[in-house]
XYZ file of N, CA and C in Angstrom:
819
model
N 77.745 116.334 32.959
C 77.090 116.535 31.664
C 75.797 117.327 31.819
N 75.145 117.223 32.943
C 73.827 117.825 33.105
C 73.906 119.351 33.081
N 72.983 119.972 32.404
C 72.919 121.433 32.424
C 71.579 121.823 33.021
N 71.598 122.799 33.861
C 70.327 123.267 34.413
C 69.712 124.226 33.391
N 68.477 124.598 33.616
C 67.812 125.456 32.635
C 67.019 124.602 31.660
N 67.001 125.033 30.399
C 66.168 124.349 29.399
C 66.575 122.887 29.257
N 65.569 122.015 29.136
C 65.848 120.611 28.859
C 66.028 120.411 27.366
N 66.595 119.272 26.991
C 66.832 118.968 25.582
C 65.703 118.103 25.031
N 65.440 118.242 23.754
C 64.443 117.409 23.076
C 65.154 116.594 21.997
N 65.066 115.261 22.117
C 65.583 114.372 21.071
C 64.466 114.217 20.043
N 64.613 114.913 18.929
C 63.505 115.028 17.954
C 63.361 113.824 17.029
N 64.241 112.799 17.180
C 64.152 111.661 16.257
C 64.966 110.499 16.823
N 64.273 109.482 17.349
C 64.975 108.292 17.836
C 64.076 107.066 17.671
N 64.721 105.889 17.709
C 64.029 104.617 17.453
C 64.035 103.767 18.723
N 63.167 104.114 19.660
C 63.175 103.424 20.954
C 62.504 102.061 20.897
N 61.792 101.782 19.800
C 61.173 100.459 19.644
C 62.153 99.458 19.041
N 63.377 99.906 18.729
C 64.383 99.011 18.137
C 64.725 97.887 19.120
N 64.919 96.665 18.603
C 65.264 95.536 19.485
C 66.519 95.800 20.324
N 67.387 96.690 19.852
C 68.618 97.044 20.586
C 68.335 97.535 22.007
N 67.119 98.044 22.236
C 66.779 98.596 23.554
C 65.881 97.669 24.381
N 65.557 96.498 23.856
C 64.618 95.620 24.560
C 65.113 95.233 25.964
N 66.414 95.044 26.102
C 66.959 94.541 27.369
C 67.027 95.596 28.468
N 67.320 96.838 28.104
C 67.673 97.824 29.143
C 67.066 99.211 28.905
N 65.861 99.241 28.348
C 65.271 100.546 28.015
C 65.131 101.446 29.241
N 64.735 100.873 30.376
C 64.579 101.700 31.589
C 65.877 102.408 31.944
N 66.995 101.690 31.863
C 68.299 102.291 32.169
C 68.640 103.391 31.166
N 68.367 103.110 29.890
C 68.647 104.081 28.822
C 67.866 105.372 29.071
N 66.592 105.232 29.464
C 65.746 106.412 29.701
C 66.194 107.160 30.956
N 66.619 106.408 31.962
C 67.106 107.029 33.201
C 68.342 107.885 32.910
N 69.254 107.344 32.087
C 70.472 108.089 31.722
C 70.098 109.347 30.920
N 69.089 109.221 30.063
C 68.639 110.385 29.284
C 68.115 111.482 30.214
N 67.317 111.081 31.210
C 66.774 112.073 32.152
C 67.897 112.757 32.928
N 68.907 111.972 33.310
C 70.046 112.557 34.050
C 70.831 113.527 33.179
N 70.790 113.325 31.853
C 71.455 114.243 30.916
C 70.552 115.426 30.555
N 69.448 115.568 31.309
C 68.522 116.704 31.139
C 67.711 116.647 29.841
N 67.493 115.427 29.324
C 66.592 115.269 28.171
C 65.165 115.277 28.712
N 64.320 116.144 28.155
C 62.955 116.247 28.696
C 61.915 115.566 27.814
N 62.286 115.235 26.580
C 61.325 114.569 25.697
C 62.066 113.791 24.621
N 61.498 112.623 24.299
C 62.047 111.751 23.258
C 60.973 111.538 22.207
N 61.271 111.962 20.974
C 60.315 111.799 19.876
C 60.626 110.460 19.200
N 59.751 109.484 19.446
C 59.978 108.113 18.952
C 59.306 107.936 17.598
N 60.120 107.637 16.575
C 59.595 107.459 15.219
C 59.489 105.974 14.867
N 58.644 105.696 13.871
C 58.451 104.329 13.373
C 59.021 104.222 11.968
N 59.317 102.983 11.561
C 59.756 102.740 10.190
C 58.768 101.868 9.426
N 58.048 100.999 10.147
C 57.119 100.073 9.478
C 55.967 99.760 10.429
N 54.860 99.279 9.864
C 53.632 99.079 10.647
C 53.806 98.043 11.761
N 54.784 97.136 11.594
C 55.001 96.097 12.608
C 55.427 96.629 13.959
N 55.906 97.876 14.024
C 56.338 98.412 15.326
C 55.386 99.492 15.865
N 54.289 99.741 15.165
C 53.372 100.807 15.603
C 52.842 100.564 17.024
N 52.347 99.345 17.274
C 51.737 99.072 18.590
C 52.771 99.215 19.704
N 53.988 98.771 19.429
C 55.060 98.861 20.437
C 55.352 100.326 20.789
N 55.403 101.175 19.766
C 55.659 102.605 20.005
C 54.527 103.224 20.821
N 53.308 102.879 20.485
C 52.168 103.431 21.236
C 52.172 102.948 22.685
N 52.537 101.675 22.893
C 52.618 101.158 24.267
C 53.709 101.881 25.059
N 54.858 102.119 24.411
C 55.943 102.852 25.091
C 55.498 104.270 25.451
N 54.740 104.901 24.544
C 54.299 106.277 24.806
C 53.284 106.325 25.957
N 52.550 105.222 26.159
C 51.621 105.151 27.304
C 52.398 104.881 28.587
N 53.336 103.945 28.498
C 54.107 103.544 29.683
C 54.959 104.703 30.197
N 55.519 105.480 29.276
C 56.366 106.625 29.653
C 55.691 107.908 29.197
N 54.450 108.043 29.583
C 53.620 109.168 29.140
C 54.278 110.505 29.491
N 54.281 111.416 28.523
C 54.870 112.734 28.745
C 56.378 112.771 28.581
N 56.977 111.616 28.286
C 58.436 111.577 28.061
C 58.747 111.005 26.675
N 58.139 109.852 26.354
C 58.240 109.298 24.998
C 57.008 109.740 24.217
N 57.228 110.443 23.108
C 56.127 111.003 22.321
C 56.116 110.328 20.953
N 54.957 109.778 20.544
C 54.929 108.871 19.382
C 54.713 109.540 18.030
N 55.440 109.011 17.033
C 55.202 109.330 15.619
C 55.011 107.998 14.899
N 54.058 107.941 13.998
C 53.867 106.746 13.167
C 53.990 107.145 11.705
N 54.650 106.286 10.930
C 54.809 106.550 9.506
C 55.505 105.376 8.845
N 55.558 105.414 7.516
C 56.176 104.320 6.748
C 57.435 104.855 6.060
N 58.559 104.271 6.429
C 59.894 104.656 5.972
C 60.098 104.199 4.525
N 60.942 104.894 3.748
C 61.154 104.478 2.353
C 61.897 103.152 2.186
N 62.544 102.677 3.260
C 63.201 101.363 3.216
C 62.494 100.444 4.196
N 62.037 99.301 3.709
C 61.324 98.326 4.529
C 62.161 97.057 4.679
N 61.834 96.260 5.691
C 62.567 95.009 5.931
C 63.344 95.098 7.228
N 63.158 94.107 8.097
C 63.750 94.167 9.430
C 65.254 93.890 9.420
N 65.658 92.837 8.738
C 67.072 92.459 8.718
C 67.765 93.111 7.526
N 69.055 93.447 7.660
C 69.772 94.107 6.546
C 69.612 93.367 5.214
N 69.643 92.024 5.271
C 69.554 91.273 4.005
C 68.140 91.289 3.406
N 67.140 91.665 4.227
C 65.749 91.705 3.739
C 65.331 93.101 3.287
N 66.202 94.083 3.430
C 65.778 95.466 3.189
C 65.505 95.728 1.714
N 64.435 96.508 1.482
C 63.976 96.782 0.113
C 63.254 98.118 0.104
N 63.042 98.624 -1.090
C 62.323 99.884 -1.249
C 60.837 99.698 -0.913
N 60.246 100.718 -0.318
C 58.849 100.662 0.118
C 57.888 100.516 -1.069
N 56.714 99.926 -0.805
C 55.648 99.839 -1.818
C 54.366 100.462 -1.266
N 53.440 100.740 -2.160
C 52.145 101.282 -1.719
C 51.394 100.278 -0.855
N 51.654 98.995 -1.053
C 51.012 97.976 -0.211
C 51.449 98.124 1.254
N 52.744 98.425 1.466
C 53.225 98.666 2.836
C 52.433 99.798 3.482
N 52.177 100.829 2.703
C 51.444 101.986 3.228
C 49.987 101.626 3.512
N 49.370 100.859 2.611
C 47.967 100.474 2.794
C 47.756 99.712 4.097
N 48.735 98.870 4.464
C 48.638 98.106 5.715
C 48.733 99.056 6.917
N 49.562 100.086 6.779
C 49.844 100.989 7.904
C 48.761 102.039 8.149
N 48.116 102.504 7.090
C 47.217 103.667 7.217
C 46.092 103.509 8.243
N 45.388 102.355 8.286
C 44.311 102.243 9.278
C 44.807 102.374 10.723
N 46.015 101.883 10.984
C 46.569 101.973 12.347
C 46.912 103.424 12.678
N 47.496 104.127 11.707
C 47.811 105.546 11.921
C 46.529 106.330 12.207
N 45.502 106.056 11.412
C 44.201 106.739 11.613
C 43.652 106.453 13.014
N 43.809 105.225 13.451
C 43.296 104.807 14.751
C 43.927 105.604 15.892
N 45.211 105.924 15.755
C 45.931 106.623 16.823
C 46.117 108.117 16.538
N 45.449 108.623 15.548
C 45.689 109.986 15.057
C 45.737 111.042 16.167
N 44.844 110.932 17.156
C 44.766 111.975 18.194
C 45.909 111.907 19.201
N 46.613 110.784 19.227
C 47.703 110.620 20.206
C 49.079 110.921 19.610
N 49.123 111.204 18.312
C 50.418 111.339 17.637
C 50.985 112.752 17.735
N 52.317 112.818 17.866
C 53.018 114.095 17.825
C 53.268 114.505 16.376
N 53.554 113.505 15.512
C 53.880 113.776 14.108
C 53.712 112.501 13.290
N 53.822 112.648 11.970
C 53.866 111.503 11.055
C 55.339 111.260 10.719
N 55.812 110.035 10.967
C 57.216 109.770 10.671
C 57.682 108.412 11.182
N 58.603 107.864 10.648
C 59.598 108.473 9.774
C 59.197 108.193 8.328
N 59.104 109.238 7.549
C 58.721 109.127 6.139
C 59.822 109.759 5.291
N 59.740 109.601 3.982
C 60.725 110.287 3.142
C 61.115 109.520 1.902
N 62.288 109.853 1.392
C 62.857 109.202 0.206
C 64.247 108.689 0.552
N 64.604 107.529 -0.005
C 65.957 107.000 0.145
C 66.396 106.461 -1.204
N 67.219 107.249 -1.892
C 67.652 106.866 -3.238
C 69.036 106.207 -3.233
N 69.440 105.640 -2.084
C 70.674 104.838 -2.055
C 70.539 103.746 -3.108
N 71.567 103.540 -3.940
C 71.440 102.575 -5.046
C 71.027 101.173 -4.607
N 71.413 100.751 -3.404
C 71.052 99.377 -3.003
C 69.565 99.226 -2.695
N 68.862 100.343 -2.483
C 67.421 100.265 -2.208
C 66.577 100.721 -3.396
N 67.047 101.740 -4.078
C 66.240 102.307 -5.172
C 67.111 102.414 -6.415
N 67.236 101.311 -7.105
C 68.109 101.298 -8.283
C 67.345 101.602 -9.570
N 66.008 101.554 -9.504
C 65.213 101.782 -10.717
C 64.325 103.020 -10.564
N 63.922 103.571 -11.711
C 63.005 104.720 -11.688
C 61.661 104.332 -11.082
N 61.260 103.060 -11.315
C 59.969 102.591 -10.775
C 59.999 102.614 -9.245
N 61.108 102.160 -8.669
C 61.212 102.161 -7.201
C 61.197 103.590 -6.653
N 61.901 104.485 -7.323
C 61.921 105.884 -6.875
C 60.527 106.505 -6.963
N 59.830 106.182 -8.046
C 58.486 106.743 -8.225
C 57.530 106.202 -7.168
N 57.645 104.917 -6.843
C 56.756 104.359 -5.809
C 57.068 104.987 -4.448
N 58.354 105.211 -4.157
C 58.711 105.931 -2.924
C 58.056 107.312 -2.892
N 58.102 107.995 -4.045
C 57.488 109.332 -4.124
C 55.991 109.263 -3.820
N 55.312 108.278 -4.406
C 53.866 108.142 -4.199
C 53.547 107.863 -2.727
N 54.357 107.010 -2.096
C 54.153 106.696 -0.671
C 54.350 107.964 0.166
N 55.367 108.759 -0.180
C 55.605 109.997 0.567
C 54.488 111.007 0.332
N 54.055 111.157 -0.926
C 52.973 112.120 -1.234
C 51.737 111.808 -0.399
N 51.381 110.538 -0.344
C 50.171 110.170 0.420
C 50.339 110.466 1.912
N 51.570 110.331 2.420
C 51.778 110.608 3.850
C 51.857 112.114 4.129
N 52.319 112.889 3.149
C 52.267 114.359 3.291
C 50.802 114.797 3.326
N 49.997 114.222 2.432
C 48.563 114.563 2.406
C 47.881 114.176 3.722
N 48.258 113.020 4.254
C 47.713 112.554 5.537
C 48.090 113.537 6.653
N 49.349 113.931 6.697
C 49.816 114.859 7.739
C 49.074 116.191 7.642
N 48.852 116.651 6.422
C 48.121 117.923 6.252
C 46.683 117.781 6.741
N 46.064 116.639 6.406
C 44.670 116.428 6.832
C 44.555 116.336 8.359
N 45.546 115.698 8.983
C 45.517 115.535 10.444
C 46.161 116.710 11.178
N 46.679 117.672 10.401
C 47.360 118.845 10.967
C 48.530 118.421 11.874
N 49.359 117.511 11.349
C 50.522 117.031 12.088
C 51.802 117.333 11.303
N 52.916 117.565 12.002
C 54.197 117.771 11.312
C 54.719 116.458 10.720
N 55.769 116.577 9.922
C 56.399 115.414 9.285
C 57.833 115.268 9.780
N 58.214 114.034 10.095
C 59.572 113.704 10.531
C 60.214 112.927 9.372
N 61.188 113.553 8.686
C 61.528 113.135 7.312
C 62.970 112.635 7.153
N 63.078 111.544 6.392
C 64.343 110.898 6.010
C 64.617 111.272 4.549
N 65.897 111.539 4.208
C 66.167 111.973 2.821
C 67.546 111.516 2.351
N 67.946 110.303 2.742
C 69.307 109.840 2.402
C 69.500 109.753 0.885
N 70.577 110.351 0.416
C 70.904 110.375 -1.024
C 69.752 110.934 -1.861
N 68.914 111.752 -1.239
C 67.738 112.289 -1.936
C 67.336 113.653 -1.369
N 68.328 114.437 -0.963
C 68.017 115.727 -0.339
C 67.196 116.644 -1.222
N 67.671 116.842 -2.456
C 66.985 117.762 -3.371
C 65.583 117.269 -3.737
N 65.430 115.993 -4.202
C 64.069 115.545 -4.548
C 63.109 115.536 -3.361
N 63.631 115.274 -2.153
C 62.746 115.264 -0.977
C 62.218 116.667 -0.703
N 63.105 117.639 -0.663
C 62.665 119.015 -0.372
C 61.750 119.520 -1.488
N 62.080 119.202 -2.744
C 61.215 119.621 -3.873
C 59.812 119.050 -3.722
N 59.715 117.759 -3.395
C 58.402 117.119 -3.258
C 57.617 117.738 -2.095
N 58.291 117.958 -0.974
C 57.611 118.559 0.187
C 57.064 119.938 -0.153
N 57.850 120.717 -0.880
C 57.391 122.065 -1.280
C 56.218 121.972 -2.247
N 56.329 121.065 -3.233
C 55.236 120.889 -4.213
C 53.934 120.492 -3.532
N 54.043 119.665 -2.497
C 52.848 119.145 -1.824
C 52.337 120.059 -0.709
N 52.999 121.205 -0.535
C 52.516 122.181 0.453
C 52.777 121.797 1.899
N 53.790 120.943 2.134
C 54.122 120.584 3.520
C 54.710 121.806 4.209
N 54.203 122.134 5.400
C 54.733 123.335 6.065
C 55.509 123.011 7.339
N 55.006 122.100 8.180
C 55.750 121.754 9.400
C 56.591 120.514 9.135
N 57.896 120.712 8.964
C 58.773 119.622 8.507
C 60.073 119.608 9.305
N 60.466 118.398 9.729
C 61.804 118.175 10.265
C 62.554 117.258 9.306
N 63.685 117.717 8.801
C 64.553 116.874 7.973
C 65.649 116.339 8.882
N 65.621 115.034 9.117
C 66.565 114.469 10.082
C 67.838 114.030 9.379
N 68.986 114.237 10.047
C 70.296 113.771 9.559
C 70.478 114.051 8.063
N 70.225 115.267 7.674
C 70.259 115.654 6.259
C 71.670 115.455 5.699
N 71.781 114.707 4.583
C 73.115 114.460 4.008
C 73.328 115.178 2.673
N 72.407 116.088 2.340
C 72.526 116.838 1.087
C 73.424 118.053 1.231
N 73.527 118.809 0.160
C 74.370 120.015 0.164
C 73.717 121.120 0.997
N 74.533 121.953 1.625
C 73.980 123.094 2.370
C 73.092 123.987 1.491
N 73.462 124.148 0.199
C 72.659 125.020 -0.684
C 71.251 124.460 -0.875
N 71.129 123.122 -0.886
C 69.807 122.484 -0.999
C 69.038 122.672 0.318
N 69.754 122.500 1.438
C 69.116 122.691 2.753
C 68.528 124.092 2.869
N 69.197 125.081 2.274
C 68.712 126.466 2.385
C 67.324 126.652 1.764
N 67.004 125.831 0.750
C 65.631 125.889 0.197
C 64.628 125.512 1.286
N 64.996 124.504 2.087
C 64.135 124.102 3.213
C 64.056 125.181 4.277
N 65.192 125.794 4.578
C 65.225 126.873 5.581
C 64.274 127.996 5.164
N 64.331 128.361 3.876
C 63.456 129.443 3.394
C 61.977 129.079 3.513
N 61.683 127.785 3.465
C 60.286 127.328 3.592
C 59.870 127.160 5.059
N 60.817 127.414 5.985
C 60.503 127.281 7.408
C 60.724 125.877 7.950
N 61.430 125.028 7.197
C 61.698 123.663 7.661
C 62.826 123.668 8.692
N 62.818 122.629 9.538
C 63.860 122.464 10.547
C 64.752 121.280 10.180
N 65.989 121.315 10.658
C 66.979 120.267 10.384
C 67.549 119.784 11.718
N 67.476 118.468 11.963
C 68.006 117.960 13.233
C 69.368 117.318 13.031
N 70.236 117.568 14.002
C 71.652 117.173 13.913
C 71.926 116.042 14.914
N 72.378 114.869 14.424
C 72.674 113.737 15.321
C 74.126 113.771 15.818
N 74.446 112.985 16.862
C 75.819 112.972 17.406
C 76.875 112.500 16.402
N 76.469 111.772 15.373
C 77.431 111.322 14.347
C 78.036 112.497 13.589
N 77.521 113.697 13.797
C 78.060 114.886 13.128
C 79.549 115.073 13.473
N 79.970 114.544 14.621
C 81.381 114.697 15.006
C 82.310 113.926 14.067
N 81.743 112.980 13.282
C 82.582 112.189 12.369
C 82.066 112.189 10.928
N 80.996 112.932 10.654
C 80.314 112.774 9.357
C 80.713 113.785 8.282
N 81.436 114.815 8.658
C 81.821 115.804 7.655
C 80.698 116.738 7.246
N 79.668 116.900 8.109
C 78.587 117.844 7.780
C 78.795 119.187 8.479
N 80.048 119.537 8.742
C 80.339 120.802 9.433
C 79.812 122.004 8.651
N 79.959 121.952 7.315
C 79.488 123.087 6.488
C 77.990 123.322 6.663
N 77.242 122.213 6.740
C 75.791 122.336 6.938
C 75.504 123.017 8.270
N 76.181 122.571 9.330
C 75.971 123.161 10.662
C 76.372 124.642 10.660
N 77.456 124.959 9.969
C 77.896 126.362 9.874
C 76.827 127.226 9.209
N 76.236 126.704 8.130
C 75.344 127.535 7.311
C 73.897 127.573 7.805
N 73.470 126.529 8.482
C 72.085 126.536 8.983
C 71.948 127.593 10.077
N 70.947 128.474 9.980
C 70.712 129.385 11.115
C 70.264 128.575 12.330
N 70.697 128.984 13.512
C 70.334 128.237 14.733
C 68.810 128.144 14.884
N 68.099 129.137 14.366
C 66.624 129.136 14.457
C 65.991 128.038 13.596
N 66.805 127.342 12.782
C 66.284 126.239 11.951
C 66.820 124.881 12.406
N 67.496 124.848 13.554
C 68.176 123.621 13.987
C 67.461 122.974 15.172
N 67.331 121.652 15.112
C 66.874 120.850 16.247
C 67.949 119.810 16.559
N 67.783 119.127 17.682
C 68.709 118.074 18.084
C 68.042 116.713 17.942
N 68.831 115.704 17.603
C 68.320 114.327 17.531
C 69.462 113.377 17.839
N 69.109 112.115 18.123
C 70.164 111.090 18.202
C 70.010 110.020 17.129
N 68.790 109.766 16.639
C 68.524 108.646 15.737
C 68.915 107.318 16.405
N 68.973 107.303 17.733
C 69.321 106.068 18.460
C 68.453 104.919 17.957
N 69.044 103.733 17.810
C 70.401 103.307 18.178
C 71.461 103.574 17.108
N 71.101 104.247 16.014
C 72.065 104.538 14.936
C 72.708 105.916 15.150
N 73.619 106.272 14.265
C 74.224 107.605 14.160
C 74.833 108.148 15.452
N 75.508 107.265 16.176
C 76.204 107.696 17.388
C 77.547 108.335 17.083
N 78.207 108.860 18.122
C 79.515 109.485 17.911
C 80.579 108.492 17.463
N 80.404 107.211 17.841
C 81.343 106.171 17.413
C 80.620 105.177 16.510
N 81.268 104.806 15.420
C 80.683 103.829 14.490
C 80.528 102.475 15.180
N 79.480 101.758 14.833
C 79.247 100.392 15.317
C 79.016 100.302 16.825
N 78.828 101.430 17.501
C 78.510 101.409 18.930
C 77.084 101.926 19.078
N 76.259 101.212 19.854
C 74.857 101.616 20.017
C 74.766 103.059 20.524
N 74.007 103.851 19.833
C 73.768 105.241 20.232
C 72.607 105.283 21.223
N 72.612 106.275 22.109
C 71.540 106.435 23.107
C 71.125 107.901 23.194
N 69.891 108.143 23.651
C 69.419 109.533 23.758
C 70.310 110.438 24.609
N 70.989 109.906 25.618
C 71.857 110.770 26.440
C 72.954 111.448 25.603
N 73.286 110.851 24.439
C 74.348 111.418 23.597
C 73.924 112.680 22.853
N 72.682 113.079 23.035
C 72.201 114.284 22.349
C 73.037 115.513 22.741
N 73.589 115.461 23.944
C 74.415 116.573 24.416
C 75.636 116.772 23.506
N 76.104 115.666 22.902
C 77.257 115.737 21.989
C 76.908 116.588 20.765
N 75.682 116.420 20.265
C 75.218 117.261 19.143
C 75.218 118.734 19.544
N 74.674 119.010 20.728
C 74.588 120.405 21.197
C 75.976 121.013 21.341
N 76.909 120.249 21.898
C 78.281 120.747 22.080
C 78.958 121.033 20.738
N 78.740 120.140 19.778
C 79.364 120.315 18.460
C 78.825 121.578 17.776
N 77.521 121.764 17.818
C 76.908 122.947 17.192
C 77.448 124.222 17.849
N 77.548 124.191 19.187
C 78.062 125.355 19.927
C 79.486 125.683 19.493
N 80.279 124.640 19.368
C 81.693 124.816 18.990
C 81.803 125.406 17.572
N 81.043 124.842 16.630
C 81.112 125.302 15.233
C 80.618 126.748 15.112
N 79.587 127.080 15.880
C 78.989 128.421 15.750
C 79.611 129.438 16.710
N 80.498 128.959 17.608
C 81.149 129.886 18.532
C 80.199 130.498 19.537
N 79.233 129.700 20.016
C 78.270 130.182 21.017
C 78.252 129.185 22.182
N 77.502 129.496 23.224
C 77.476 128.605 24.389
C 76.550 127.410 24.143
N 76.848 126.303 24.825
C 75.973 125.122 24.734
C 74.586 125.473 25.253
N 74.533 126.316 26.290
C 73.241 126.705 26.872
C 72.347 127.376 25.830
N 72.968 128.248 24.998
C 72.183 128.928 23.951
C 71.673 127.920 22.926
N 72.533 126.971 22.548
C 72.119 125.941 21.580
C 70.926 125.159 22.136
N 71.027 124.757 23.401
C 69.944 123.955 24.000
C 68.653 124.771 24.069
N 68.774 126.014 24.521
C 67.577 126.856 24.668
C 66.880 127.077 23.323
N 67.671 127.437 22.293
C 67.065 127.748 20.989
C 66.526 126.479 20.323
N 67.270 125.373 20.378
C 66.790 124.149 19.714
C 65.543 123.600 20.396
N 65.444 123.779 21.701
C 64.229 123.324 22.403
C 63.043 124.206 22.014
N 63.265 125.516 21.914
C 62.195 126.415 21.431
C 61.778 126.030 20.006
N 62.771 125.683 19.176
C 62.463 125.260 17.804
C 61.603 124.001 17.805
N 61.934 123.039 18.677
C 61.155 121.789 18.758
C 59.714 122.090 19.162
N 59.537 123.044 20.072
C 58.180 123.405 20.514
C 57.396 124.083 19.382
N 58.105 124.830 18.531
C 57.454 125.450 17.360
C 57.082 124.395 16.323
N 58.022 123.494 16.075
C 57.842 122.460 15.053
C 56.722 121.495 15.423
N 56.691 121.077 16.690
C 55.703 120.099 17.174
C 54.724 120.808 18.114
N 53.644 121.371 17.585
C 52.734 122.153 18.440
C 52.175 121.355 19.621
N 52.052 120.017 19.461
C 51.467 119.229 20.551
C 52.475 118.883 21.642
N 53.736 119.253 21.441
C 54.782 118.885 22.400
C 54.494 119.448 23.787
N 54.118 120.725 23.830
C 53.857 121.385 25.118
C 52.772 120.652 25.897
N 51.647 120.347 25.252
C 50.553 119.707 25.984
C 50.888 118.266 26.369
N 51.650 117.554 25.515
C 52.016 116.180 25.829
C 53.010 116.131 26.986
N 53.878 117.137 27.093
C 54.840 117.178 28.192
C 54.146 117.382 29.535
N 52.997 118.010 29.487
C 52.277 118.302 30.754
C 51.626 117.051 31.343
N 51.441 116.017 30.504
C 50.703 114.829 30.965
C 51.410 114.147 32.115
């Protein structure tokens, strides 16, 4: 599986997830053997911020931290609910505290899945939480790592309205025509290994390679449903993109890694640590 030359960057994964508590060292070792050179670790809620920062210290120069408040809150599936401004208020002082160590703000965004956002009030509060985090990212001069499930169009519209410029839209499930609005604004789109089963081939076909990054979203969005995903599976994303576009895997890896370095300006200096 290993390819020499450019290393791969997993632009969006959840390494603080309890799924990795038992064997994180092994998971990271397998990622390194698969030629992954950097893991962008995102947060969903303030309760995992300290854990992410500790991981980024322990694996300095390999795990790179993002902090942000996700549009869906709640640890257990039965507790999940739409985000509130109170969730953000709790998180903001911690984000400010670590501002100089962060690669990006994330995972932030909108999630209009009916089970989380069934009312206009919930959607509006999600919008307000996202607006404040876009403003924060602009003030701190950091990129945004963005979730947009069932909300592709409103997410991109809000980002454009708020003047967000450095943006990664992860696992985008909207129409390719909506994604093109993001492409024109210079946004990047990361493709997870679940693309082999998700039916987003049209999106991969239409996105220019210069707008594509790689991600795993580990432990979710793996090539097989209900099986824990790991960063080493990022190669599956690269292979799929190469196959759809009729180019070599090496070209996909080289260009997507260059894209990650453009998207995350601090990546180069953090890798040197």
